[in-house]
Amino acid sequence: AEGGSGGAAWLRRQVDESLADHSRVLERFGRYPHRNTARGRASTREEVAWLASADCPGWARSQNVV
């Protein structure tokens, strides 16, 4: 049916992609670098470079407060 299980499959792919994106950040840094300022943490040079790079996903870039 239109909008039925196809919508559920689309949503599942979106959730899986988001989980993978978030997991890669945690595996690489052990934390979410875009939250450093809000949490009162200093960023490493690697984190600063990543936040400024095209590799930084939109969800992290949108929350990065410098």
C-alpha positions as MATLAB code, in Angstrom:
seq = 'AEGGSGGAAWLRRQVDESLADHSRVLERFGRYPHRNTARGRASTREEVAWLASADCPGWARSQNVV';
ca = [
       0.000    0.000    0.000;
       1.127    3.558   -0.704;
       2.892    5.039    2.342;
       2.610    1.761    4.215;
       5.589   -0.493    4.767;
       7.673    1.622    2.368;
       7.451    4.476    4.848;
       8.495    2.193    7.659;
      11.467    0.969    5.625;
      12.490    4.565    4.870;
      12.250    5.488    8.545;
      14.297    2.439    9.527;
      17.052    3.432    7.063;
      17.083    6.952    8.478;
      17.361    5.672   12.053;
      20.103    3.205   11.075;
      22.084    5.939    9.279;
      21.729    8.302   12.228;
      22.859    5.610   14.658;
      25.879    4.831   12.479;
      26.807    8.541   12.209;
      26.566    9.064   15.958;
      28.441    5.839   16.695;
      31.338    6.838   14.418;
      31.726   10.124   16.306;
      31.730    8.360   19.686;
      34.167    5.707   18.460;
      36.541    8.355   17.132;
      36.423   10.873   19.988;
      34.809    9.089   22.930;
      32.361   11.990   23.214;
      30.430   14.444   21.069;
      32.854   17.281   20.235;
      30.027   19.613   19.216;
      28.840   19.556   22.846;
      32.190   20.640   24.335;
      31.351   24.338   24.668;
      27.964   23.647   26.244;
      29.568   21.196   28.682;
      32.461   23.470   29.581;
      35.072   21.186   28.017;
      38.124   22.179   26.016;
      38.242   20.795   22.485;
      41.292   18.989   21.181;
      42.966   20.175   17.971;
      41.573   17.091   16.235;
      38.033   17.916   17.384;
      38.315   21.542   16.250;
      39.597   20.422   12.841;
      36.793   17.873   12.493;
      34.111   20.395   13.469;
      35.385   22.750   10.745;
      35.634   20.008    8.114;
      33.181   18.704    5.549;
      33.294   15.377    7.465;
      31.322   16.919   10.334;
      27.666   15.922    9.872;
      24.991   18.588    9.777;
      23.461   17.495   13.083;
      26.772   18.142   14.851;
      27.520   21.352   12.985;
      24.083   22.764   13.827;
      24.700   22.301   17.558;
      28.295   23.497   17.665;
      28.370   26.757   19.579;
      31.742   28.461   19.423;
];
